[in-house]
Amino acid sequence: MTTALDPTLPLDDGGELVAAIPHLLGFHPTDSLVLITMVDAGIGAILRIDLPPQRYRAQVADHLAALSASHGAERAVAVVVGGSGSPPDLLPHRPLVTELRRAFRKVEIPVDHIVWVPEIERGLQWCCYNHRGCGGTVPDPDTSALGVGMLVRGAVKYASREALAATLTPDPPEVLERRELLIDARSGSLPDKSVVDKALDIFEVEPDEDPIAHYDDIVLDMYHVHAPPATDLPQLDEDTLVDLATALYDTETRGHCQLIAVTPRAAAGERLWTYLTRALPAPDRAEPACLLAVSAYLRGNGSLARVALDVALQACPGHTLAGLLTAALDGAMTPLELRNILLKAGDA
């Protein structure tokens, strides 16, 4: 069952804060700036971005500050991951930290703590940019208080963002080529949405609660709510795969599928979209990849949403929905805002 993240986070303990990040994002980040915002004494947005080149530092800092302010952040902490130096005297990426402080002062959001760590691994040294004597060693992320709590909830984290992306690795080329021929032979025939509902029955799991019920957070590249990876999925026969691929070209059927993400069948839908993203050839896989992105986005899994959108755009460059969802991620539309858009579109 999808669960919201416990808002308790050790913000005054740099080591525990660093150790918590892989669980917050769902993977171990490298060469990243991670920003955690606080709203009403709880966790707000968790934003991750690649460390920017020098010419983009000010722009990135201003963008993060503007996003945080627009969503009511009251304070923030930041962790810089990557680089080398001679701590505590010489820490890397100080110019970026300077720009971050400037940008957040401009929007009047205090950044209480800015920490640097070369990697998020047990025993490595972390240091604070704010105070020379502030530092320590990173505890084991898997045995940290937050890590244990999230593992008990069934949370999953990956060794890297690439490992997360690998969960959508397509089927072998020869298999996809065979399916492409079958789909092309079926062109002009659009099965109705009942084929989707029948497939959902096969991928059904324990009914879930409303996936948006507990949070309303910014999604950039975050992993606020976790779900087990879609492994050991049921298998569909070739005829059913072809029916689903052709059905998803129908506008009404796609609208029906998007709304599945706000129903108790959301988990079954996400499993089905994951399976189809792997099983269908390009450009057909773009449709289930977008549906997977919608589902992941609505439950706060921005990391998976962005990976799925990358797949969609690689399969079908210029895909309209994939482009719109990517813009929504970049602009930090909240899951609740997206949910409301989908519901209004469904009522139209």
CSV table of C-alpha atoms in Angstrom, one decimal, residues 84-306:
chain,number,residue,atom,x,y,z
A,84,SER,CA,36.9,16.7,-3.7
A,85,GLY,CA,38.8,19.1,-1.4
A,86,SER,CA,40.7,19.4,1.8
A,87,PRO,CA,38.0,19.6,4.5
A,88,PRO,CA,37.2,21.4,6.6
A,89,ASP,CA,39.2,24.3,5.2
A,90,LEU,CA,38.7,23.8,1.5
A,91,LEU,CA,35.3,22.5,0.4
A,92,PRO,CA,34.3,22.2,-3.3
A,93,HIS,CA,31.4,24.1,-4.9
A,94,ARG,CA,31.6,27.1,-2.6
A,95,PRO,CA,30.6,29.5,-5.4
A,96,LEU,CA,27.4,27.4,-5.9
A,97,VAL,CA,26.7,27.6,-2.1
A,98,THR,CA,27.3,31.4,-2.3
A,99,GLU,CA,24.7,31.7,-5.1
A,100,LEU,CA,22.3,29.5,-3.2
A,101,ARG,CA,22.5,31.7,-0.1
A,102,ARG,CA,22.0,34.9,-2.2
A,103,ALA,CA,19.0,33.5,-4.0
A,104,PHE,CA,17.3,32.3,-0.8
A,105,ARG,CA,18.0,35.5,1.0
A,106,LYS,CA,16.2,37.3,-1.8
A,107,VAL,CA,13.0,35.3,-1.2
A,108,GLU,CA,13.5,35.5,2.6
A,109,ILE,CA,13.8,31.7,3.1
A,110,PRO,CA,16.5,30.9,5.6
A,111,VAL,CA,18.8,28.0,4.7
A,112,ASP,CA,19.7,26.6,8.1
A,113,HIS,CA,22.3,24.0,7.1
A,114,ILE,CA,24.4,23.5,4.0
A,115,VAL,CA,26.4,20.3,4.1
A,116,TRP,CA,29.0,18.8,1.7
A,117,VAL,CA,29.8,15.1,1.3
A,118,PRO,CA,31.9,13.4,-1.5
A,119,GLU,CA,29.5,10.4,-1.7
A,120,ILE,CA,26.7,9.1,0.5
A,121,GLU,CA,28.4,6.1,1.9
A,122,ARG,CA,29.0,4.9,5.4
A,123,GLY,CA,32.1,6.2,7.1
A,124,LEU,CA,32.8,9.1,4.7
A,125,GLN,CA,33.4,12.5,6.1
A,126,TRP,CA,30.8,15.3,5.8
A,127,CYS,CA,31.4,18.9,6.5
A,128,CYS,CA,29.3,22.0,6.9
A,129,TYR,CA,29.8,25.1,4.8
A,130,ASN,CA,28.4,27.4,7.6
A,131,HIS,CA,30.6,26.5,10.5
A,132,ARG,CA,34.2,25.3,10.3
A,133,GLY,CA,34.0,23.0,13.3
A,134,CYS,CA,30.8,21.3,12.1
A,135,GLY,CA,31.3,17.9,10.6
A,136,GLY,CA,31.5,14.2,11.2
A,137,THR,CA,31.1,10.8,9.5
A,138,VAL,CA,28.2,9.5,7.5
A,139,PRO,CA,26.3,6.7,9.3
A,140,ASP,CA,25.1,3.6,7.4
A,141,PRO,CA,22.1,4.8,5.4
A,142,ASP,CA,20.5,1.4,5.7
A,143,THR,CA,20.6,1.4,9.5
A,144,SER,CA,19.7,5.1,10.0
A,145,ALA,CA,16.5,5.8,11.8
A,146,LEU,CA,14.7,7.0,8.6
A,147,GLY,CA,16.2,4.3,6.5
A,148,VAL,CA,14.9,1.5,8.8
A,149,GLY,CA,11.5,3.2,9.1
A,150,MET,CA,11.1,3.4,5.3
A,151,LEU,CA,12.4,-0.1,4.7
A,152,VAL,CA,9.7,-1.4,7.1
A,153,ARG,CA,7.1,0.5,5.0
A,154,GLY,CA,8.4,-1.4,1.9
A,155,ALA,CA,10.4,1.6,0.4
A,156,VAL,CA,12.9,0.7,-2.3
A,157,LYS,CA,16.1,2.6,-3.1
A,158,TYR,CA,18.5,2.0,-5.9
A,159,ALA,CA,22.2,2.2,-6.1
A,160,SER,CA,22.0,5.1,-8.6
A,161,ARG,CA,19.6,6.9,-10.9
A,162,GLU,CA,20.8,4.7,-13.7
A,163,ALA,CA,19.7,1.6,-11.7
A,164,LEU,CA,16.3,3.1,-11.4
A,165,ALA,CA,16.2,3.7,-15.1
A,166,ALA,CA,17.2,0.1,-15.7
A,167,THR,CA,13.8,-1.1,-14.3
A,168,LEU,CA,12.3,0.1,-17.7
A,169,THR,CA,14.8,-1.7,-19.9
A,170,PRO,CA,12.9,-2.9,-23.0
A,171,ASP,CA,12.6,-6.5,-24.1
A,172,PRO,CA,15.1,-8.0,-26.5
A,173,PRO,CA,15.2,-6.3,-30.0
A,174,GLU,CA,14.1,-9.4,-31.8
A,175,VAL,CA,11.0,-9.7,-29.6
A,176,LEU,CA,10.2,-6.0,-30.1
A,177,GLU,CA,10.7,-6.3,-33.9
A,178,ARG,CA,8.2,-9.2,-34.0
A,179,ARG,CA,5.6,-7.3,-32.0
A,180,GLU,CA,6.1,-4.2,-34.2
A,181,LEU,CA,5.1,-6.3,-37.2
A,182,LEU,CA,2.0,-7.5,-35.4
A,183,ILE,CA,1.0,-4.0,-34.3
A,184,ASP,CA,1.5,-2.7,-37.9
A,185,ALA,CA,-0.7,-5.5,-39.2
A,186,ARG,CA,-3.4,-4.4,-36.8
A,187,SER,CA,-3.3,-0.7,-37.8
A,188,GLY,CA,-6.8,0.7,-38.4
A,189,SER,CA,-8.4,-1.4,-35.8
A,190,LEU,CA,-8.8,0.2,-32.4
A,191,PRO,CA,-10.1,-2.1,-29.6
A,192,ASP,CA,-12.2,-0.3,-27.0
A,193,LYS,CA,-11.1,0.4,-23.4
A,194,SER,CA,-12.5,-2.9,-22.2
A,195,VAL,CA,-9.2,-4.5,-23.2
A,196,VAL,CA,-7.5,-2.3,-20.7
A,197,ASP,CA,-9.9,-3.1,-17.9
A,198,LYS,CA,-9.4,-6.8,-18.6
A,199,ALA,CA,-5.6,-6.4,-18.4
A,200,LEU,CA,-5.9,-4.5,-15.2
A,201,ASP,CA,-7.7,-7.5,-13.6
A,202,ILE,CA,-4.6,-9.6,-14.4
A,203,PHE,CA,-2.3,-7.0,-12.8
A,204,GLU,CA,-4.5,-6.3,-9.8
A,205,VAL,CA,-3.0,-5.9,-6.3
A,206,GLU,CA,-4.5,-5.1,-2.9
A,207,PRO,CA,-6.7,-2.1,-3.4
A,208,ASP,CA,-4.9,1.1,-2.5
A,209,GLU,CA,-6.2,4.3,-1.0
A,210,ASP,CA,-6.2,7.6,-2.9
A,211,PRO,CA,-2.6,8.0,-3.9
A,212,ILE,CA,-2.7,11.7,-3.3
A,213,ALA,CA,-4.4,11.7,0.1
A,214,HIS,CA,-1.5,12.5,2.4
A,215,TYR,CA,0.7,15.1,0.6
A,216,ASP,CA,0.9,18.0,-1.7
A,217,ASP,CA,4.5,18.5,-2.6
A,218,ILE,CA,6.7,19.8,-5.3
A,219,VAL,CA,8.0,17.2,-7.7
A,220,LEU,CA,11.3,17.8,-9.5
A,221,ASP,CA,13.5,14.8,-9.1
A,222,MET,CA,12.3,13.4,-5.8
A,223,TYR,CA,11.1,10.2,-4.3
A,224,HIS,CA,8.6,11.2,-1.5
A,225,VAL,CA,6.5,8.1,-1.7
A,226,HIS,CA,7.9,4.7,-2.4
A,227,ALA,CA,6.5,1.6,-3.8
A,228,PRO,CA,8.1,-1.8,-4.5
A,229,PRO,CA,9.5,-2.1,-8.0
A,230,ALA,CA,7.3,-3.8,-10.5
A,231,THR,CA,9.0,-7.1,-10.6
A,232,ASP,CA,7.6,-10.6,-11.2
A,233,LEU,CA,4.8,-9.1,-13.3
A,234,PRO,CA,2.2,-11.3,-15.0
A,235,GLN,CA,2.8,-12.0,-18.7
A,236,LEU,CA,0.4,-11.2,-21.5
A,237,ASP,CA,0.0,-13.1,-24.7
A,238,GLU,CA,1.0,-11.4,-28.0
A,239,ASP,CA,-2.6,-10.8,-29.1
A,240,THR,CA,-3.4,-9.0,-25.9
A,241,LEU,CA,-0.2,-6.9,-26.2
A,242,VAL,CA,-1.2,-5.9,-29.7
A,243,ASP,CA,-4.7,-5.1,-28.6
A,244,LEU,CA,-3.4,-2.9,-25.8
A,245,ALA,CA,-0.9,-1.1,-28.0
A,246,THR,CA,-3.5,-0.2,-30.6
A,247,ALA,CA,-6.1,0.7,-28.0
A,248,LEU,CA,-3.8,3.3,-26.5
A,249,TYR,CA,-3.8,5.2,-29.8
A,250,ASP,CA,-7.5,6.0,-29.1
A,251,THR,CA,-7.9,9.4,-27.4
A,252,GLU,CA,-10.9,8.3,-25.2
A,253,THR,CA,-9.1,5.2,-24.1
A,254,ARG,CA,-6.0,7.2,-23.1
A,255,GLY,CA,-8.1,9.6,-21.1
A,256,HIS,CA,-9.7,6.6,-19.3
A,257,CYS,CA,-6.2,5.2,-18.6
A,258,GLN,CA,-5.0,8.5,-17.1
A,259,LEU,CA,-7.8,8.6,-14.6
A,260,ILE,CA,-6.9,5.1,-13.4
A,261,ALA,CA,-4.1,6.8,-11.4
A,262,VAL,CA,-6.7,8.5,-9.2
A,263,THR,CA,-8.7,5.4,-8.4
A,264,PRO,CA,-8.2,2.4,-6.1
A,265,ARG,CA,-6.8,0.5,-9.2
A,266,ALA,CA,-3.8,2.9,-9.4
A,267,ALA,CA,-1.3,0.2,-8.3
A,268,ALA,CA,-2.6,-2.3,-10.9
A,269,GLY,CA,-2.4,0.4,-13.5
A,270,GLU,CA,1.2,1.3,-12.6
A,271,ARG,CA,2.2,-2.4,-12.9
A,272,LEU,CA,0.5,-2.7,-16.3
A,273,TRP,CA,2.1,0.5,-17.7
A,274,THR,CA,5.5,-0.7,-16.5
A,275,TYR,CA,5.0,-4.0,-18.2
A,276,LEU,CA,3.9,-2.4,-21.5
A,277,THR,CA,6.7,0.2,-21.4
A,278,ARG,CA,9.1,-2.8,-21.4
A,279,ALA,CA,7.2,-5.0,-23.8
A,280,LEU,CA,6.2,-2.6,-26.6
A,281,PRO,CA,8.4,-1.3,-29.4
A,282,ALA,CA,9.0,2.4,-30.2
A,283,PRO,CA,7.0,4.5,-30.8
A,284,ASP,CA,4.2,2.5,-29.2
A,285,ARG,CA,5.9,2.4,-25.8
A,286,ALA,CA,5.6,6.1,-25.5
A,287,GLU,CA,1.9,5.8,-24.5
A,288,PRO,CA,2.3,3.4,-21.5
A,289,ALA,CA,5.5,5.3,-20.5
A,290,CYS,CA,3.4,8.5,-20.2
A,291,LEU,CA,0.8,6.7,-18.2
A,292,LEU,CA,3.5,5.4,-15.9
A,293,ALA,CA,4.8,8.9,-15.5
A,294,VAL,CA,1.3,10.2,-14.6
A,295,SER,CA,0.9,7.5,-12.0
A,296,ALA,CA,4.3,8.0,-10.5
A,297,TYR,CA,3.9,11.8,-10.5
A,298,LEU,CA,0.6,11.6,-8.7
A,299,ARG,CA,2.1,9.6,-5.8
A,300,GLY,CA,5.1,11.9,-5.6
A,301,ASN,CA,7.7,9.7,-7.3
A,302,GLY,CA,9.3,12.4,-9.4
A,303,SER,CA,12.4,10.2,-10.1
A,304,LEU,CA,10.4,7.5,-11.8
A,305,ALA,CA,8.2,10.0,-13.5
A,306,ARG,CA,11.1,11.7,-15.1
